[in-house]
CSV table of C-alpha atoms and ligand atoms in Angstrom, one decimal:
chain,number,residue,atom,x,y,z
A,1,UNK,CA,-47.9,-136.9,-63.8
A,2,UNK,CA,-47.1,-140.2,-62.1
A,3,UNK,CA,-49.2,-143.0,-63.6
A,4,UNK,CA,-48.4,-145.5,-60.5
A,5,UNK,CA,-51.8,-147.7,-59.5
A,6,UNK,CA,-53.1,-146.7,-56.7
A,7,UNK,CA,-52.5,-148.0,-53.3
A,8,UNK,CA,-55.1,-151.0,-51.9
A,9,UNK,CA,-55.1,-152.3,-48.5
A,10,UNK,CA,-55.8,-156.2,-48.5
A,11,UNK,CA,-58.3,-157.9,-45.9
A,12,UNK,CA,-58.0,-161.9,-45.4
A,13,UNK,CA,-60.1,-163.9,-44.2
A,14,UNK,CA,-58.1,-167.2,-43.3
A,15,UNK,CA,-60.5,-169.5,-42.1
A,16,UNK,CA,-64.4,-169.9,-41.9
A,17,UNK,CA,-65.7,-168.6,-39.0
A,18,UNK,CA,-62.7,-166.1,-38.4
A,19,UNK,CA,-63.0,-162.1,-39.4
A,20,UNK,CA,-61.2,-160.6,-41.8
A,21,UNK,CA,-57.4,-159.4,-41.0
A,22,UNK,CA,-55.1,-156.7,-42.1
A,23,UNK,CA,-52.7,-158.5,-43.9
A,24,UNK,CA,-50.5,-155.5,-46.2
A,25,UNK,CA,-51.1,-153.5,-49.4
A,26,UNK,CA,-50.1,-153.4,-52.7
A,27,UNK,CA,-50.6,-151.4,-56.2
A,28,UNK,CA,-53.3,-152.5,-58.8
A,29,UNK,CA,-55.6,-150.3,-60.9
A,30,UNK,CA,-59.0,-150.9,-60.0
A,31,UNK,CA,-60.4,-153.3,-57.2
A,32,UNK,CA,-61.1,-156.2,-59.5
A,33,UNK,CA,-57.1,-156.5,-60.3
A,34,UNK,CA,-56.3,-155.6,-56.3
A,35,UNK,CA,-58.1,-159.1,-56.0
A,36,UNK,CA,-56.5,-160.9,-58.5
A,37,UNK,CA,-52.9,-159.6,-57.6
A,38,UNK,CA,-53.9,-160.4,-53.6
A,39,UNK,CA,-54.6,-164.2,-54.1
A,40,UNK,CA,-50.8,-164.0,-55.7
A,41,UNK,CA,-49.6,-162.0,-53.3
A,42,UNK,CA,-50.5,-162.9,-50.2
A,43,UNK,CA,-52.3,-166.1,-50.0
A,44,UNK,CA,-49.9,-168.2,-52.1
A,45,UNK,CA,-50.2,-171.0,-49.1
A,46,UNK,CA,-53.6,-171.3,-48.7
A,47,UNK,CA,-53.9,-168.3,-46.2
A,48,UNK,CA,-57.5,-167.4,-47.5
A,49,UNK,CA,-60.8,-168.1,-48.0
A,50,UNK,CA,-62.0,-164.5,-48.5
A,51,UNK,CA,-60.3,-161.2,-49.7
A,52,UNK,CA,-61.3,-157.7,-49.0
A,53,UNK,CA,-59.7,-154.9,-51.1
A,54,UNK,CA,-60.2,-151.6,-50.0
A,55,UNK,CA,-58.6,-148.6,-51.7
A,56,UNK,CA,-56.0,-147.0,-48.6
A,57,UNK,CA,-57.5,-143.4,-49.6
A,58,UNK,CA,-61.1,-144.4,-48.4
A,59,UNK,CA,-59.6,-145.3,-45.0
A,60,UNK,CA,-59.8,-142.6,-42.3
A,61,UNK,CA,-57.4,-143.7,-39.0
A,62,UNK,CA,-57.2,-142.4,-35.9
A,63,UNK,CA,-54.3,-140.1,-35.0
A,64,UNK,CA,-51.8,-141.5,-32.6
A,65,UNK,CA,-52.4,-137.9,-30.0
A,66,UNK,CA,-55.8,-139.2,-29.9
A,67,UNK,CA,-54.6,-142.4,-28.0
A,68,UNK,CA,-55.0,-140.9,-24.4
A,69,UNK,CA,-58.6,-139.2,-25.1
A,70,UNK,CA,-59.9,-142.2,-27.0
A,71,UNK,CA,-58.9,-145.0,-24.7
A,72,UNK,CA,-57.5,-143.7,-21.4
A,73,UNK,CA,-61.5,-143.9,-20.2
A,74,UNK,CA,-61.6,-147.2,-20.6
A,75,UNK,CA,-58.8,-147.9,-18.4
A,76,UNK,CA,-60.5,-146.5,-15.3
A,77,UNK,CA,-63.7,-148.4,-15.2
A,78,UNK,CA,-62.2,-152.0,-14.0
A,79,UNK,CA,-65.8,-153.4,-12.6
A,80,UNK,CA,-66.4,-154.4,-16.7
A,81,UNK,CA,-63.8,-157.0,-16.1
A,82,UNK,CA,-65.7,-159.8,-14.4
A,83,UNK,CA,-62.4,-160.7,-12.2
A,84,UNK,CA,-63.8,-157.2,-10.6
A,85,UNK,CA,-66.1,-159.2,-8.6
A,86,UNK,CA,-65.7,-162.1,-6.0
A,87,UNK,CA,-68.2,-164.3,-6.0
A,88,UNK,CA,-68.2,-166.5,-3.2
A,89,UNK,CA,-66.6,-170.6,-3.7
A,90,UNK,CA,-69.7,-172.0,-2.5
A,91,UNK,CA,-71.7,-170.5,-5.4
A,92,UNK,CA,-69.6,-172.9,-8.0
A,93,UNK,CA,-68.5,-171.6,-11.3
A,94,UNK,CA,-70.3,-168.3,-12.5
B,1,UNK,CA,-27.0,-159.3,-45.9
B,2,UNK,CA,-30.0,-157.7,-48.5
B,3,UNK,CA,-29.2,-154.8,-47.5
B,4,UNK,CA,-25.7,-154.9,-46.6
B,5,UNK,CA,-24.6,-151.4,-47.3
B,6,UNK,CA,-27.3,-148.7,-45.5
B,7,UNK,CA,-25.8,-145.6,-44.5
B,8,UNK,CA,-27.6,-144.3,-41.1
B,9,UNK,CA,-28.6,-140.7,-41.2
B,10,UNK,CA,-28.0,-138.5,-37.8
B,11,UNK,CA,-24.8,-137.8,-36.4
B,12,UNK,CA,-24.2,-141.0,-34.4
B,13,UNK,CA,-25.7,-142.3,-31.2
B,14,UNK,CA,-27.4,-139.2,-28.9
B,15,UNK,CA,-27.1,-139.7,-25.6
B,16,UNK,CA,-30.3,-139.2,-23.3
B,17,UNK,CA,-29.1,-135.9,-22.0
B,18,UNK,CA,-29.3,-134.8,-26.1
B,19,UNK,CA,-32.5,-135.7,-26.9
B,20,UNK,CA,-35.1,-133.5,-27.0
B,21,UNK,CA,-38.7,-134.9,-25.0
B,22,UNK,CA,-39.5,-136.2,-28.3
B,23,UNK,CA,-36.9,-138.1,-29.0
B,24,UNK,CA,-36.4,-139.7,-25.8
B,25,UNK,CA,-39.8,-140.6,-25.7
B,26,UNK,CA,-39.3,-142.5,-29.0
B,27,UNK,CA,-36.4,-144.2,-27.8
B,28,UNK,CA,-38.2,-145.2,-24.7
B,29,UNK,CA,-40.6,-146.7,-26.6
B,30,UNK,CA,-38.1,-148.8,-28.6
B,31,UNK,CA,-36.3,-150.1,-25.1
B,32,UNK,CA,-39.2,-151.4,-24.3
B,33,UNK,CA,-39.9,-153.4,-27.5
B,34,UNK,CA,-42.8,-151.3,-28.4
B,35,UNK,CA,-43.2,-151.1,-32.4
B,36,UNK,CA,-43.3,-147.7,-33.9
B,37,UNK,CA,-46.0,-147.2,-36.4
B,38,UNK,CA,-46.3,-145.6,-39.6
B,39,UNK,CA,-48.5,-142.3,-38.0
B,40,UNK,CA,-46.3,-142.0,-35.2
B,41,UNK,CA,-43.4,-139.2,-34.4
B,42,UNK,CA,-40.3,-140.6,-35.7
B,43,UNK,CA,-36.9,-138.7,-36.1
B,44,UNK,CA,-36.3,-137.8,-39.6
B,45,UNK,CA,-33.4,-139.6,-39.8
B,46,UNK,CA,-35.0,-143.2,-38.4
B,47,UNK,CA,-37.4,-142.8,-41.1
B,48,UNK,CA,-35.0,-141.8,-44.1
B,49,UNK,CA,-32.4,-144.6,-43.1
B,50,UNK,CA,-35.4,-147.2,-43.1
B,51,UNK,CA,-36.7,-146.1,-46.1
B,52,UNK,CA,-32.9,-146.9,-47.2
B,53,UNK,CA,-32.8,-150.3,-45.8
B,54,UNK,CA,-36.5,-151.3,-46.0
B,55,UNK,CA,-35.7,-150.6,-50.2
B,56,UNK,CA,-32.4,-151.6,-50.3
B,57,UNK,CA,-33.7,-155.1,-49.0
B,58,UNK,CA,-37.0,-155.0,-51.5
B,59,UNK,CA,-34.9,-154.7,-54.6
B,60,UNK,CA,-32.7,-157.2,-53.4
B,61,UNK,CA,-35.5,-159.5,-53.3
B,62,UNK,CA,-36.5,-158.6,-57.0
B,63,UNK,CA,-33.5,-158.8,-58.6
B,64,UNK,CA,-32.8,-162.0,-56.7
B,65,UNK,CA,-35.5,-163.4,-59.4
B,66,UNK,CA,-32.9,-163.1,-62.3
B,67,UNK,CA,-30.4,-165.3,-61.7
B,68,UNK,CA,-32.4,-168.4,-61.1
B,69,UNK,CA,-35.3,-167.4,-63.7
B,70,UNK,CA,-32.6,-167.9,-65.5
B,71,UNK,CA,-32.9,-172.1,-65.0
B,72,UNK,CA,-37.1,-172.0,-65.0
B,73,UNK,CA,-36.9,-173.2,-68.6
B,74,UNK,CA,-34.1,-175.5,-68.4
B,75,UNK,CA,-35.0,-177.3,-65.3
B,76,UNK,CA,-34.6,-180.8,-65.4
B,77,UNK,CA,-37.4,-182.5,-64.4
B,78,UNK,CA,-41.3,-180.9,-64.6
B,79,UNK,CA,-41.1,-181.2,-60.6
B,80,UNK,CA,-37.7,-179.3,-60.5
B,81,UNK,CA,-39.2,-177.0,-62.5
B,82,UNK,CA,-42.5,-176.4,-60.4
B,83,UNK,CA,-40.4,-175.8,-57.2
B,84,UNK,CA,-38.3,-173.4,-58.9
B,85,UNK,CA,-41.0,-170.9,-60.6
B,86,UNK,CA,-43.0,-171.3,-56.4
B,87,UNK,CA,-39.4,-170.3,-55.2
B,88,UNK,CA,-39.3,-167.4,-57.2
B,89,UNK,CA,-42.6,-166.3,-57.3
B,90,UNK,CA,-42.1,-166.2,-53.5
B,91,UNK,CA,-39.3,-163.5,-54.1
B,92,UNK,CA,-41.7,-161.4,-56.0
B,93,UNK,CA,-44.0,-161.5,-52.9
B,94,UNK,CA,-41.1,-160.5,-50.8
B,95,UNK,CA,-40.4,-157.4,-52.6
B,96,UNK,CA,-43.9,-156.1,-52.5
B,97,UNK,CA,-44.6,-157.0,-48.9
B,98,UNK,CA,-41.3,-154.6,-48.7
B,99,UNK,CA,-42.4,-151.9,-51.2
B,100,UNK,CA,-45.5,-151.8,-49.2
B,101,UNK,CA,-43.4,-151.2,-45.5
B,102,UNK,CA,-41.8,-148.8,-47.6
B,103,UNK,CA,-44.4,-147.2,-48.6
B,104,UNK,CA,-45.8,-147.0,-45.1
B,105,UNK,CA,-43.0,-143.9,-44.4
B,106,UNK,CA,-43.9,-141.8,-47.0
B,107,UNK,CA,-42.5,-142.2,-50.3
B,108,UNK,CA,-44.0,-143.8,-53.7
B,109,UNK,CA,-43.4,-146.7,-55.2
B,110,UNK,CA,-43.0,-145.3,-58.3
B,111,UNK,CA,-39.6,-143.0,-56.7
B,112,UNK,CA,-38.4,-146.6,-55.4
B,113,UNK,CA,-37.9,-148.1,-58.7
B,114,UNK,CA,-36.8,-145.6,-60.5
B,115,UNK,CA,-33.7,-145.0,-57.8
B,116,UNK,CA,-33.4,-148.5,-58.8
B,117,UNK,CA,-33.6,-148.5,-62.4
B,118,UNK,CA,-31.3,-144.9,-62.6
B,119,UNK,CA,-28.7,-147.0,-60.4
B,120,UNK,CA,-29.3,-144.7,-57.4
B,121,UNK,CA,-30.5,-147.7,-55.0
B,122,UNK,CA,-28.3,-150.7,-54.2
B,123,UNK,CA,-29.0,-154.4,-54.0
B,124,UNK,CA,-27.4,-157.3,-52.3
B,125,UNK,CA,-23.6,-157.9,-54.2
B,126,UNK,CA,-25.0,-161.8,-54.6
B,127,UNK,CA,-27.2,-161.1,-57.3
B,128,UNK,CA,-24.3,-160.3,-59.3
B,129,UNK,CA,-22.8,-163.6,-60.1
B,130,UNK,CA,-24.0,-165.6,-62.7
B,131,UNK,CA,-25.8,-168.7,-62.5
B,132,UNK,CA,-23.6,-171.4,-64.7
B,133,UNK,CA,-24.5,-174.6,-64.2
B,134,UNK,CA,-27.7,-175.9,-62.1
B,135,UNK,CA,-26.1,-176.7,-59.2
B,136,UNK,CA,-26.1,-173.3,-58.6
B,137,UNK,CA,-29.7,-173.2,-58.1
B,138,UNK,CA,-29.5,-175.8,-55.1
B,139,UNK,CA,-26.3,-173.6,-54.0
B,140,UNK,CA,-28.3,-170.6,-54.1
B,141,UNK,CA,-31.0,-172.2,-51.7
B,142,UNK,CA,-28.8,-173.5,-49.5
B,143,UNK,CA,-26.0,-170.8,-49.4
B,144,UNK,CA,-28.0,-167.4,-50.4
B,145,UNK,CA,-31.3,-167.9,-48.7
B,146,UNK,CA,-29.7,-169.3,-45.7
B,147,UNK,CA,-27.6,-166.3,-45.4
B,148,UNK,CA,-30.5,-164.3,-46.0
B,149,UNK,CA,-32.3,-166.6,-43.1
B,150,UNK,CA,-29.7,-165.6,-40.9
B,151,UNK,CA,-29.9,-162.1,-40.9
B,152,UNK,CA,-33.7,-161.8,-41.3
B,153,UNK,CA,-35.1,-164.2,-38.5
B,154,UNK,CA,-33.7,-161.3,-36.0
B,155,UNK,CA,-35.3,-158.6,-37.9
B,156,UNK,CA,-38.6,-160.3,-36.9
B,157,UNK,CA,-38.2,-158.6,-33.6
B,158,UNK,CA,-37.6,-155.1,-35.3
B,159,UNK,CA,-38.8,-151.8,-34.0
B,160,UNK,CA,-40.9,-150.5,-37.3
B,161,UNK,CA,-44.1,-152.4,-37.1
B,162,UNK,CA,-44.6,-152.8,-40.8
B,163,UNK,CA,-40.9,-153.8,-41.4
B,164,UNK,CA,-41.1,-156.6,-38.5
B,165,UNK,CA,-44.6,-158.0,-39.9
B,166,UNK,CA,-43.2,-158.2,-43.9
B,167,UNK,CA,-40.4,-159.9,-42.0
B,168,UNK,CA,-42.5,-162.5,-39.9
B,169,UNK,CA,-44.4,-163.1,-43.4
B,170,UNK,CA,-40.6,-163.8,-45.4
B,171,UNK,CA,-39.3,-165.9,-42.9
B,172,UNK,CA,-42.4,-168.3,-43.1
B,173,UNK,CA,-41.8,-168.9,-46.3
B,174,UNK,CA,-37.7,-169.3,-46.3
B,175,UNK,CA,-37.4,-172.4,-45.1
B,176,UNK,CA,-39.0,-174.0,-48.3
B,177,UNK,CA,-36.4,-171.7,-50.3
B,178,UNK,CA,-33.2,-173.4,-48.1
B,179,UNK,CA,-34.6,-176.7,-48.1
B,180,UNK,CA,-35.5,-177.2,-52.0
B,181,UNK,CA,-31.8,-176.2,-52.5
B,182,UNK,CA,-30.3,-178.1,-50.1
B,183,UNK,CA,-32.4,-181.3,-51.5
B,184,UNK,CA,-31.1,-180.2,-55.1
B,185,UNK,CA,-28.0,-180.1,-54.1
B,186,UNK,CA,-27.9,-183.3,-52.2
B,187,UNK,CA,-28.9,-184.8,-55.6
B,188,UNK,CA,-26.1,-183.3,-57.9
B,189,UNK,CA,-23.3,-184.2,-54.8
B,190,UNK,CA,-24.9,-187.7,-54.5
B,191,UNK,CA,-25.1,-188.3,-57.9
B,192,UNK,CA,-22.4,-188.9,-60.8
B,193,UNK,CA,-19.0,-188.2,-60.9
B,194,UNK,CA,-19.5,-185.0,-63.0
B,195,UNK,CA,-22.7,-184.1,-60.9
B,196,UNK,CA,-20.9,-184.4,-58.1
B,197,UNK,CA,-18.2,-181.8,-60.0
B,198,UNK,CA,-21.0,-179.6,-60.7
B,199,UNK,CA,-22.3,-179.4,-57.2
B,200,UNK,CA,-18.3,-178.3,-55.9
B,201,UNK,CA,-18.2,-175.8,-58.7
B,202,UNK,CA,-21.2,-174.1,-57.6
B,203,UNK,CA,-19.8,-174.6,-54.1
B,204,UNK,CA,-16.7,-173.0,-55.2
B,205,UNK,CA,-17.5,-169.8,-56.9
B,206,UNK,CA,-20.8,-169.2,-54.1
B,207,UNK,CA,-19.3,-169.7,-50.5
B,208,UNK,CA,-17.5,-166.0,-50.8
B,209,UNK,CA,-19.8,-164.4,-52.4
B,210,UNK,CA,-22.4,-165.8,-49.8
B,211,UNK,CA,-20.2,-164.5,-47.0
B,212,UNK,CA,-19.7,-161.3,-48.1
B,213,UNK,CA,-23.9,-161.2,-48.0
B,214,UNK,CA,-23.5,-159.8,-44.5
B,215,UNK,CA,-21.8,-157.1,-45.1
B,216,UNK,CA,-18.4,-155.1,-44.5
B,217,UNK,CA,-16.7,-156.4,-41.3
B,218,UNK,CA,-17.6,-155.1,-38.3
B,219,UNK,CA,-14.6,-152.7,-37.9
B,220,UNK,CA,-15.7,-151.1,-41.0
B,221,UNK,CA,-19.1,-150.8,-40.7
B,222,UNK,CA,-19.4,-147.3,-39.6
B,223,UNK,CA,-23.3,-146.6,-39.3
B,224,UNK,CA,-23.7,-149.8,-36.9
B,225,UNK,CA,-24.3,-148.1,-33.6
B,226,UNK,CA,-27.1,-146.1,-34.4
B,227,UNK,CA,-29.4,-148.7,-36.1
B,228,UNK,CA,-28.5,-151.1,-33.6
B,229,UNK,CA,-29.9,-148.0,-30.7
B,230,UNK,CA,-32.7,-147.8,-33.0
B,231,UNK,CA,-33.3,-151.3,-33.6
B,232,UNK,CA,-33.3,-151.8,-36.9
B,233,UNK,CA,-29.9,-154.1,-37.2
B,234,UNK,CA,-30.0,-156.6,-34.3
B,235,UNK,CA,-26.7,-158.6,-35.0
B,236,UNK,CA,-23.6,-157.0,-36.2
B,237,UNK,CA,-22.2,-158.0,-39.8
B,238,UNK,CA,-19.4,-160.5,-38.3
B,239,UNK,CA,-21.6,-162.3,-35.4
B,240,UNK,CA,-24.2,-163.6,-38.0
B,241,UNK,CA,-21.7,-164.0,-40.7
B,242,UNK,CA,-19.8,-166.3,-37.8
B,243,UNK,CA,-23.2,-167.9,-36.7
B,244,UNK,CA,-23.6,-169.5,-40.7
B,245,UNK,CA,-20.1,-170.3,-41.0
B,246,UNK,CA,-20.4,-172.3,-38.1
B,247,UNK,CA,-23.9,-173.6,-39.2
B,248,UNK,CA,-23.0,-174.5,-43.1
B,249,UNK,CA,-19.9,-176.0,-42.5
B,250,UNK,CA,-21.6,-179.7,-41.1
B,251,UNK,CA,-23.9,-179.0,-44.3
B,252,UNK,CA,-21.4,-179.3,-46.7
B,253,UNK,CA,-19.0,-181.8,-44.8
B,254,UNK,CA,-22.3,-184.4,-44.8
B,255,UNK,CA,-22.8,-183.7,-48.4
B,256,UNK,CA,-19.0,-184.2,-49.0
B,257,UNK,CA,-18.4,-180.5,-51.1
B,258,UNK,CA,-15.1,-178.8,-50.1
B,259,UNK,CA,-15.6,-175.9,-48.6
B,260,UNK,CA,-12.7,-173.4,-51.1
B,261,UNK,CA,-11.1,-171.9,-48.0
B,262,UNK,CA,-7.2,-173.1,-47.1
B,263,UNK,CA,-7.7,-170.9,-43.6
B,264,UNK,CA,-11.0,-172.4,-42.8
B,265,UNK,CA,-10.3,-174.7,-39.3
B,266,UNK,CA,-12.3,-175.2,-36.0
B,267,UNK,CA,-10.6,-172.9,-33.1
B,268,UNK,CA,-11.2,-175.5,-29.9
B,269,UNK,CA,-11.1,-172.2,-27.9
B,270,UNK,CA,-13.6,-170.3,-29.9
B,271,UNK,CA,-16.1,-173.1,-30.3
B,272,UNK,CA,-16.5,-171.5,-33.6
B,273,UNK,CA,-14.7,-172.0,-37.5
B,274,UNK,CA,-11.7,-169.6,-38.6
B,275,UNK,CA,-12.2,-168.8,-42.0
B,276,UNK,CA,-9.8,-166.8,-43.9
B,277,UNK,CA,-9.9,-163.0,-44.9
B,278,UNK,CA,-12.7,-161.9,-47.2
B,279,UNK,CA,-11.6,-160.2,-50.3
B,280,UNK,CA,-13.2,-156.8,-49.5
B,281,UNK,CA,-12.4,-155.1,-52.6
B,282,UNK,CA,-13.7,-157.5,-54.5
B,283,UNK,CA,-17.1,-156.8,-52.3
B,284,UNK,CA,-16.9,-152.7,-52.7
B,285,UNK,CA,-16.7,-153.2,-56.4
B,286,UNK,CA,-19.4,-155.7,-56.9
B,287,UNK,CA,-21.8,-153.4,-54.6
B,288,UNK,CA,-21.0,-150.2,-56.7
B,289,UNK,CA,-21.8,-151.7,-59.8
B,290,UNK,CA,-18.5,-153.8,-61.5
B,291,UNK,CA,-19.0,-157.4,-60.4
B,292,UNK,CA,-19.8,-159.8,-63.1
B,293,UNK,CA,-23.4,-159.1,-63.8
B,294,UNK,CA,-24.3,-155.5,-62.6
B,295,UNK,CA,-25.4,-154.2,-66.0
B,296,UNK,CA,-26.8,-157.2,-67.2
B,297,UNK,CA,-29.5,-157.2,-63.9
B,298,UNK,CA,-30.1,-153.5,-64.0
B,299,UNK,CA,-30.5,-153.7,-68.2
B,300,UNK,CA,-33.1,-156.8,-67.2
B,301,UNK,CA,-34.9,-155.0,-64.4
B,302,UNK,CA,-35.1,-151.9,-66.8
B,303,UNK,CA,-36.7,-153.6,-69.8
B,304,UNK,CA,-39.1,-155.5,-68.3
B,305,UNK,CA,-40.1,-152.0,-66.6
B,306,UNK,CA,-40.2,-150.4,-70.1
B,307,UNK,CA,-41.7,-152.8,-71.9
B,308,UNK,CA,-44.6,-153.4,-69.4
B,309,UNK,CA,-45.6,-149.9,-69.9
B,310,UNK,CA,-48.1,-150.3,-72.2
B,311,UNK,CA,-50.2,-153.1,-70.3
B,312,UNK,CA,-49.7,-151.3,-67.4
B,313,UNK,CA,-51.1,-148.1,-69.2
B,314,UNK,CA,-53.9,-150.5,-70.8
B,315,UNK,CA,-54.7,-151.6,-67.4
B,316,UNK,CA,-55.6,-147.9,-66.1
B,317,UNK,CA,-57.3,-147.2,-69.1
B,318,UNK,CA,-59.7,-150.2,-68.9
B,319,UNK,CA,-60.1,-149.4,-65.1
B,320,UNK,CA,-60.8,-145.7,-65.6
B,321,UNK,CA,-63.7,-146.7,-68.5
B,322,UNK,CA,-65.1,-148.9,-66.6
B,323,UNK,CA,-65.9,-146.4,-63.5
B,324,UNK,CA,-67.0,-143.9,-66.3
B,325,UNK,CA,-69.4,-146.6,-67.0
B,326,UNK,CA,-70.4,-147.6,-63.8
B,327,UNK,CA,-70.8,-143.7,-63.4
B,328,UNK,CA,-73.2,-143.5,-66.1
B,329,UNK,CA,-75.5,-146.0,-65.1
B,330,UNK,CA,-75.5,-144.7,-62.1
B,331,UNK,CA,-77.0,-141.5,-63.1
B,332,UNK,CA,-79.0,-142.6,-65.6
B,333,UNK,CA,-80.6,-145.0,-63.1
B,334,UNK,CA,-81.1,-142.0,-60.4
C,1,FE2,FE1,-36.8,-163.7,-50.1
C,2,FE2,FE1,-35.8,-166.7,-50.4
């Protein structure tokens, strides 16, 4: 049976006010160590000031022949772009 | 370069016409500089000659820790020392970003090192010259990471997502790793007579090895074509080997270090340095395991494998208690 650690996907946040990013993964063997071994890992340069660990198992993903169904729609309803609209010069900035 | 030896699966470059609809979408998609992703179709053999490179270039960057771990403790100064154990603990990162991409196509970590550890995988030849004096660690900076530099700034731009975002993330931190050597170096060549010998020593018994980073020459590298369709090799072996002649050669000339090659002259025409044959038998027998060092790195790499075993087991134990415990209070509490 392997005994590798399992897998944790790591979640930066790299400055206040910003969300959290994707930023890799790596091995560690529960999510206290997946911290520790992040801060070393990836934010050697002060690319942090929050981590998220979450274990890759526990995340579901979308499947890439779901692209057209799941976000072709979107691409057909243009009037949510405001450029959709002309408003006229004399109106001034809207 | 780190991984200078990958042998491309598939039978050479299809044309459009033999490509099947999935293929050829695939390919159209790495035309036009979209990245493939780790869910998405792939041909088998893209994915299985990645894996090859993409591990190929991680343990490269592991075993790239020996040879200057070996200075940490005798570095000369506390500052020296510092920059050292950063440069190298930024190695470490590399690898993992890498066993991570890796990862990301389907196979374990735990199969990647032990094709490294049974001698299955290969690693960059460099790593298998010792590290004598310390000059060597400024001429591993300069020389090794620059090479490195060269060949992994284009595969920013490569076509497997995960690859070309570990990349972005190495190449960030490289500079640091060229710079701190070339400052170290500056130092030795700048400094007393037997520094200055030091510094030409290193020079002398690193420039070939460094060259022969990127790889057989072009007219021997047979799998070329098809990673360069695929994206995954951007430059051929001789165009970046070229590109650090021509870049390292002021380098050394301002620090006043003889570059050991009789042949080496600037060709007018060219607007580029000759340098003189590469001894390529020398290269095929370091990269299947006879240079200087082979079995001392892989006996390292194993060992420290081995002997971590226990904390590693220690570590799953403690974590697989403490969710029993967790589990427990759990219940009790409900
Ligand atoms: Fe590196
Ligand atoms: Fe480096």
């Amino acid at each position: 049976m392997s005994k590798e650690w399992p897998l944790w996907e790591i979640f930066i946040r790299g400055q206040h006010g910003m969300s959290h990013r994707h930023v890799g993964s790596l091995h560690a063997p529960d999510a206290e160590m997946a911290i520790h071994n992040a801060r070393d890992v990836y934010t050697r340069r002060n690319e942090g000031v929050s981590i998220w660990v979450v274990e890759a198992k526990n995340i579901s993903a979308s499947a890439p022949s779901e692209k057209g169904p799941l976000f072709d729609p979107s691409n057909d309803k243009v009037y949510r772009h405001p450029t959709f609209f002309d408003i006229p010069e004399e109106v001034g900035a809207m | 370069m780190y991984a200078q030896m990958v042998k491309a699966d598939g039978k050479g470059v299809k044309s459009r016409e033999e490509m099947d609809a999935e293929e050829r979408a695939f390919q159209d998609k790495i035309d036009r500089d979209v990245k493939i992703e780790p869910k998405d179709w792939m041909p088998e053999a893209y994915r299985k000659t990645l894996i090859r490179q993409i591990s190929q270039h991680a343990h490269s960057e592991i075993v790239g820790q020996l040879p200057e771990g070996n200075w940490i403790t005798r570095a000369p100064t506390l500052e020296r020392k510092a920059i050292l154990l950063a440069k190298v603990q930024d190695e470490a990162g590399h690898g993992l970003y890498l066993y991570c991409a890796a990862e990301t196509l389907g196979v374990s970590r735990d199969d990647l090192l032990d094709q490294l550890h049974s001698g299955k995988a290969k690693y960059s030849s460099i790593f298998n010259y010792p590290t004598l004096n310390w000059a060597d660690i400024g001429a591993i900076g300069w020389l090794v990471d620059g090479a490195a530099i060269m060949n992994q700034v284009p595969l920013q731009r490569t076509s497997y997502g995960p690859y070309s975002r570990a990349m972005i993330r190495i190449c960030k931190e490289e500079s640091f790793h060229q710079r701190q050597g070339y400052d170290l170096i500056t130092k030795m060549a700048q400094g007393t007579k037997e520094q200055k010998a030091m510094a030409q020593d290193a020079m002398n018994r690193f420039w070939r090895p460094s060259l022969m980073m990127f790889g057989p020459s072009d007219k021997d590298s047979v799998h070329s074509a098809q990673s360069m369709a695929w994206k995954i090799k951007i430059n051929t072996n001789d165009e970046l080997r070229q590109k650090f002649v021509d870049q390292t050669v002021p380098q050394a000339e301002y620090l006043g270090l003889e570059i050991p090659d009789p042949d080496l002259e600037w060709n007018e025409e060219r607007q580029s340095y000759d340098y003189g044959e590469i001894n390529w038998d020398e290269f095929y027998q370091v990269i299947s395991g006879n240079g200087p060092c082979n079995k001392e790195r892989l006996g390292a790499r194993v060992k420290a494998w081995e002997d971590g075993e226990w904390f590693r087991d220690a570590l799953t134990a403690h974590a697989d208690k403490k969710a029993a415990k967790k589990k427990k209070q759990q219940q009790d509490a409900a």
